[in-house]
Amino acid sequence: MSAPPRSAGPDHDALIGTLLRLVRSESTSTRASLTERTGLGRTIVTQRVNELIETGLLTEAGRGKSTGGRAPREVRFRREAACVIGVEVGASGLEVALTDLAGCPLGFHEQPWDVTRGPEATLDQVDSIIGRLRAAHQPPAVPLVGIGVGLPGPVEFATGTPVAPPIMPGWDGYPVRDRLASRHEVGVWVDNDVNVMALGELRAGTASGVRDFLYVKVGTGIGAGLVSGGRLHRGTGGCAGDIGHITVAHGTSLPCRCGKRGCLEALAGGAALARDALAHAENGSSPYLAALLGDQRPALTASDVAAGARSGDHTCVDLLRTAGERIGRTLAGLISFFNPSLVVIGGGVALSGDLLLASVRQSVYALSLPLATRSLRVEMSALSSHAGMIGAAFTAIDELLTPRQLTTWTHRLAPDSLPPAAATA
Amino acid sequence: MSAPPRSAGPDHDALIGTLLRLVRSESTSTRASLTERTGLGRTIVTQRVNELIETGLLTEAGRGKSTGGRAPREVRFRREAACVIGVEVGASGLEVALTDLAGCPLGFHEQPWDVTRGPEATLDQVDSIIGRLRAAHQPPAVPLVGIGVGLPGPVEFATGTPVAPPIMPGWDGYPVRDRLASRHEVGVWVDNDVNVMALGELRAGTASGVRDFLYVKVGTGIGAGLVSGGRLHRGTGGCAGDIGHITVAHGTSLPCRCGKRGCLEALAGGAALARDALAHAENGSSPYLAALLGDQRPALTASDVAAGARSGDHTCVDLLRTAGERIGRTLAGLISFFNPSLVVIGGGVALSGDLLLASVRQSVYALSLPLATRSLRVEMSALSSHAGMIGAAFTAIDELLTPRQLTTWTHRLAPDSLPPAAATA
């Protein structure tokens, strides 16, 4: 039950990885179907399948369809043999999911949280949520084997530390990975929030099975995650997708929180919408926003603009349409450059109504090259606000299931006597 | 000498691919060093090395360094056992190289050529150049095993056909790959010119060993090739990198050959420089250009502007500086998005002087995010105008040396009795 895979050479590992991927993706697998799919000899496939059964990652699962003789035995991935945690730290909220090894949520928790409270307080809070989730949703015998984390700023993926994140005072260089790893004694992987969300959409959302796509988050800030050939493209310094600070209005005086002027985010992000909403409430051009402000609200938000647009306030409609047009104009250039087959739009502002998506689409199709938009879809995120925590869980799962990682944790898997239903209930 | 590899399963193929890559990249390899590098058993490595020797791709190459006992036998890649052709079709010229299996040129030919003469005339000309190069530079026993082609427009890589190329009348949908493959009875791969140039820079130029970079061609038109994680990112429709038609001047009246207005290419490409040069010659604001036009020249070119700038003509300096600034401004956004570690600038206009590169650099560093430029280099192409034909040869070589392709051509390799010097002289 607890023997690690026997060798660690690339030849052996490649087959272990291939078999794991096949069994995870197929509804039913037998040694014969795997032999056929890999094109390899029956002996070597049986050997490696048995190794994976010994480690506890696969198990025998009854009989498949007979093709004449005795029905072959099926094998299946033991998704219930361990669990992982996905953490999404937002600018103003925390989301934590407990999932099985297939990324299926067993339980989750979300709450408001101010990221400016710093890493110590935030990670203490995450520790306590993890404890409660495990106590409530997980059979005691099922081990936690990994944690994935998304942070709202640039992260050096190799070390799991934030790098000069603009909206996270106190987090610059803080060893987020090491802090969580030593507390929970499991593998921890930390990435920026849009990469994590893109991975969530790739593994379990709108982009399932898509090879080249962009995930665009329109929240307080604006950012993108890039997938090239089915893999996250993180870029050289891990900051690929930082589209919020592309200069879109040369010569404008609008300052951005990054210190430059005329950035996309300063014109079309959630914070920009909130700023413009306040101005329109104060000068009376939006009756809806003026009334909200009159109710003793200290400030307005992008959600207020979305609600105003839904109620028919013309200024709110204009604000969202203009923001969508500016985002779409920038995306049009990036689409000509990257030629994705799908753009997934997510984030709080985008999810607050259909108007922004419609406006983004209009600009994208008007301004991208015909060849680049020939088979392009622009869709709302299917995972909605959960893309982050689900994607964070997959950030850990994808790394855990690489052959070189298997030896480090599979000895801890729960024994096979556990019925699958108990863990996935 | 002519036995194809024995099996075609992924396990076997992965090791064949790994061993080929290692032997090609190392100056000396022995079975022992390969065993160590792969982390696999000596028996299986020896088996697969012997298979590769049987196919004729590797050969024994004397004795390596002794570590006590008898010195181990070295193996080396038989780059001289076959040759490939790389073809770069430009808007106004043809370049064809004959190379060995390591992409090292054995001979080449370049000549002016008008791509609007259409595919039949162009490929007839290519056929005749290939015949002359083989006759002049290649021992009769060395077989031609592949052809790579770069075309100045969008290409569907899977089928090797141009797709609605704007400056290539008559080429749309023409079966370039099939036409060359049936004539020469070898594998043929066709891609757009900037992808081919990016691959040339990756395998043998400025970007050697770089994982994430952009190749930007500034010629008559403007285009880019993207490399993500060491692989070409071609995009969903094969048109990634089409940056010449990103709208950079919204609301301008400047028409582009693509039918839109305000495209980067219409403002800063070679054709735009030629157009502006003519205007400045006619209105007298550039004495240098006016004198050229006075010499009965029917039109002016971007090269004239570069020459004028070198001779100190202020208008020419301004034209190049403005073009560089516009290109750099667009690149700044793409750099924030893609986070490469290197941008290689090539193409006729860029190569005609240092002023454009200096101006591009200035805009890029001023407008990209500090994180994205922290370790960014912006360099002139080292392969210069040969990036296309060398890259085209590598387009074929990279495909030929994938394990699934080996069985289709290695039976034709030249026998091992041929001394290496004869082929590489």
PDB file of C-alpha atoms in Angstrom, chain A residues 9-11 15 38-40 44 48 154 163 212 214 226 228-229 231 233-243 245-247 250 260 329 333-334 336-341 367 369 371-372 374-375, chain B residues 9-11 15 38-40 44 48 154 163 212 214 226 228-229 231 233-243 245-247 250 260 329 333-334 336-341 367 369 371-372 374-375:
ATOM      1  CA  GLY A   9      14.395   7.608 -14.628  1.00  0.00           C
ATOM      2  CA  PRO A  10      12.615   9.624 -17.329  1.00  0.00           C
ATOM      3  CA  ASP A  11      11.672   6.474 -19.303  1.00  0.00           C
ATOM      4  CA  LEU A  15       5.032   5.925 -18.621  1.00  0.00           C
ATOM      5  CA  THR A  38      -0.061   3.596 -25.009  1.00  0.00           C
ATOM      6  CA  GLY A  39       1.011   1.308 -27.863  1.00  0.00           C
ATOM      7  CA  LEU A  40       3.368  -0.497 -25.461  1.00  0.00           C
ATOM      8  CA  ILE A  44       5.431  -3.341 -19.098  1.00  0.00           C
ATOM      9  CA  ARG A  48       3.596  -0.105 -14.077  1.00  0.00           C
ATOM     10  CA  PRO A 154       3.240  38.870  -8.797  1.00  0.00           C
ATOM     11  CA  VAL A 163       7.571  39.950  -5.616  1.00  0.00           C
ATOM     12  CA  ASP A 212      -4.471  28.106 -26.273  1.00  0.00           C
ATOM     13  CA  LEU A 214      -6.567  33.674 -22.134  1.00  0.00           C
ATOM     14  CA  LEU A 226      -2.036  32.701 -20.500  1.00  0.00           C
ATOM     15  CA  SER A 228      -0.034  27.976 -24.463  1.00  0.00           C
ATOM     16  CA  GLY A 229      -0.255  24.424 -25.791  1.00  0.00           C
ATOM     17  CA  ARG A 231       0.409  24.630 -20.254  1.00  0.00           C
ATOM     18  CA  HIS A 233       2.781  30.380 -19.729  1.00  0.00           C
ATOM     19  CA  ARG A 234       4.178  32.144 -16.637  1.00  0.00           C
ATOM     20  CA  GLY A 235       6.890  34.102 -18.464  1.00  0.00           C
ATOM     21  CA  THR A 236      10.504  34.648 -17.505  1.00  0.00           C
ATOM     22  CA  GLY A 237       9.917  36.482 -14.225  1.00  0.00           C
ATOM     23  CA  GLY A 238       6.518  34.868 -13.556  1.00  0.00           C
ATOM     24  CA  CYS A 239       4.697  38.096 -14.390  1.00  0.00           C
ATOM     25  CA  ALA A 240       3.185  37.237 -17.790  1.00  0.00           C
ATOM     26  CA  GLY A 241      -0.392  38.475 -18.138  1.00  0.00           C
ATOM     27  CA  ASP A 242       0.119  41.763 -16.314  1.00  0.00           C
ATOM     28  CA  ILE A 243      -2.162  43.600 -18.745  1.00  0.00           C
ATOM     29  CA  HIS A 245      -0.646  48.299 -16.582  1.00  0.00           C
ATOM     30  CA  ILE A 246      -0.386  48.369 -20.347  1.00  0.00           C
ATOM     31  CA  THR A 247      -0.461  52.056 -21.324  1.00  0.00           C
ATOM     32  CA  HIS A 250      -0.812  58.047 -24.017  1.00  0.00           C
ATOM     33  CA  LYS A 260       2.523  55.389 -14.333  1.00  0.00           C
ATOM     34  CA  ARG A 329      -9.575  47.322 -27.484  1.00  0.00           C
ATOM     35  CA  GLY A 333      -4.244  43.568 -29.880  1.00  0.00           C
ATOM     36  CA  LEU A 334      -3.338  40.745 -27.504  1.00  0.00           C
ATOM     37  CA  SER A 336      -3.871  39.223 -32.725  1.00  0.00           C
ATOM     38  CA  PHE A 337      -0.575  38.585 -30.919  1.00  0.00           C
ATOM     39  CA  PHE A 338      -1.448  35.333 -29.073  1.00  0.00           C
ATOM     40  CA  ASN A 339      -4.153  33.846 -31.344  1.00  0.00           C
ATOM     41  CA  PRO A 340      -6.113  31.972 -28.639  1.00  0.00           C
ATOM     42  CA  SER A 341      -9.278  30.006 -29.433  1.00  0.00           C
ATOM     43  CA  LEU A 367     -10.628  45.319 -33.931  1.00  0.00           C
ATOM     44  CA  LEU A 369      -7.713  40.428 -37.284  1.00  0.00           C
ATOM     45  CA  LEU A 371      -7.967  35.301 -39.024  1.00  0.00           C
ATOM     46  CA  ALA A 372      -7.503  35.631 -35.260  1.00  0.00           C
ATOM     47  CA  ARG A 374     -12.308  33.166 -37.084  1.00  0.00           C
ATOM     48  CA  SER A 375     -12.765  30.519 -34.398  1.00  0.00           C
TER      49      SER A 375
ATOM     50  CA  GLY B   9       5.428   3.251 -28.232  1.00  0.00           C
ATOM     51  CA  PRO B  10       5.743   6.499 -26.266  1.00  0.00           C
ATOM     52  CA  ASP B  11       8.008   4.883 -23.639  1.00  0.00           C
ATOM     53  CA  LEU B  15      14.044   7.651 -24.590  1.00  0.00           C
ATOM     54  CA  THR B  38      19.154   9.918 -18.169  1.00  0.00           C
ATOM     55  CA  GLY B  39      19.178   8.212 -14.773  1.00  0.00           C
ATOM     56  CA  LEU B  40      18.250   4.925 -16.478  1.00  0.00           C
ATOM     57  CA  ILE B  44      18.381  -0.063 -21.741  1.00  0.00           C
ATOM     58  CA  ARG B  48      18.676   2.255 -27.530  1.00  0.00           C
ATOM     59  CA  PRO B 154      -0.252  33.299 -42.541  1.00  0.00           C
ATOM     60  CA  VAL B 163      -4.294  31.212 -45.582  1.00  0.00           C
ATOM     61  CA  ASP B 212      10.620  32.680 -23.518  1.00  0.00           C
ATOM     62  CA  LEU B 214       9.904  37.290 -29.057  1.00  0.00           C
ATOM     63  CA  LEU B 226       6.610  33.787 -30.067  1.00  0.00           C
ATOM     64  CA  SER B 228       7.012  29.867 -24.914  1.00  0.00           C
ATOM     65  CA  GLY B 229       8.894  27.371 -22.758  1.00  0.00           C
ATOM     66  CA  ARG B 231       8.622  25.828 -28.109  1.00  0.00           C
ATOM     67  CA  HIS B 233       3.687  29.244 -29.888  1.00  0.00           C
ATOM     68  CA  ARG B 234       1.827  29.208 -33.221  1.00  0.00           C
ATOM     69  CA  GLY B 235      -1.631  29.911 -31.766  1.00  0.00           C
ATOM     70  CA  THR B 236      -4.949  28.294 -32.583  1.00  0.00           C
ATOM     71  CA  GLY B 237      -5.127  29.280 -36.260  1.00  0.00           C
ATOM     72  CA  GLY B 238      -1.357  29.494 -36.730  1.00  0.00           C
ATOM     73  CA  CYS B 239      -1.465  33.288 -36.853  1.00  0.00           C
ATOM     74  CA  ALA B 240       0.020  34.203 -33.459  1.00  0.00           C
ATOM     75  CA  GLY B 241       2.437  37.115 -33.689  1.00  0.00           C
ATOM     76  CA  ASP B 242       0.473  39.114 -36.245  1.00  0.00           C
ATOM     77  CA  ILE B 243       1.312  42.393 -34.521  1.00  0.00           C
ATOM     78  CA  HIS B 245      -2.218  44.966 -37.668  1.00  0.00           C
ATOM     79  CA  ILE B 246      -2.733  45.832 -34.032  1.00  0.00           C
ATOM     80  CA  THR B 247      -4.607  49.154 -34.014  1.00  0.00           C
ATOM     81  CA  HIS B 250      -7.518  54.931 -32.931  1.00  0.00           C
ATOM     82  CA  LYS B 260      -8.391  48.661 -41.399  1.00  0.00           C
ATOM     83  CA  ARG B 329       5.183  51.414 -27.512  1.00  0.00           C
ATOM     84  CA  GLY B 333       2.345  46.211 -23.896  1.00  0.00           C
ATOM     85  CA  LEU B 334       3.160  42.822 -25.413  1.00  0.00           C
ATOM     86  CA  SER B 336       4.021  43.164 -20.033  1.00  0.00           C
ATOM     87  CA  PHE B 337       1.650  40.503 -21.379  1.00  0.00           C
ATOM     88  CA  PHE B 338       4.170  37.815 -22.420  1.00  0.00           C
ATOM     89  CA  ASN B 339       7.103  38.523 -20.044  1.00  0.00           C
ATOM     90  CA  PRO B 340       9.912  37.293 -22.316  1.00  0.00           C
ATOM     91  CA  SER B 341      13.579  37.464 -21.283  1.00  0.00           C
ATOM     92  CA  LEU B 367       6.676  51.905 -20.866  1.00  0.00           C
ATOM     93  CA  LEU B 369       6.416  47.250 -16.203  1.00  0.00           C
ATOM     94  CA  LEU B 371       9.110  43.588 -13.249  1.00  0.00           C
ATOM     95  CA  ALA B 372       8.803  42.678 -16.931  1.00  0.00           C
ATOM     96  CA  ARG B 374      14.065  43.534 -14.887  1.00  0.00           C
ATOM     97  CA  SER B 375      15.975  40.908 -16.849  1.00  0.00           C
TER      98      SER B 375
END
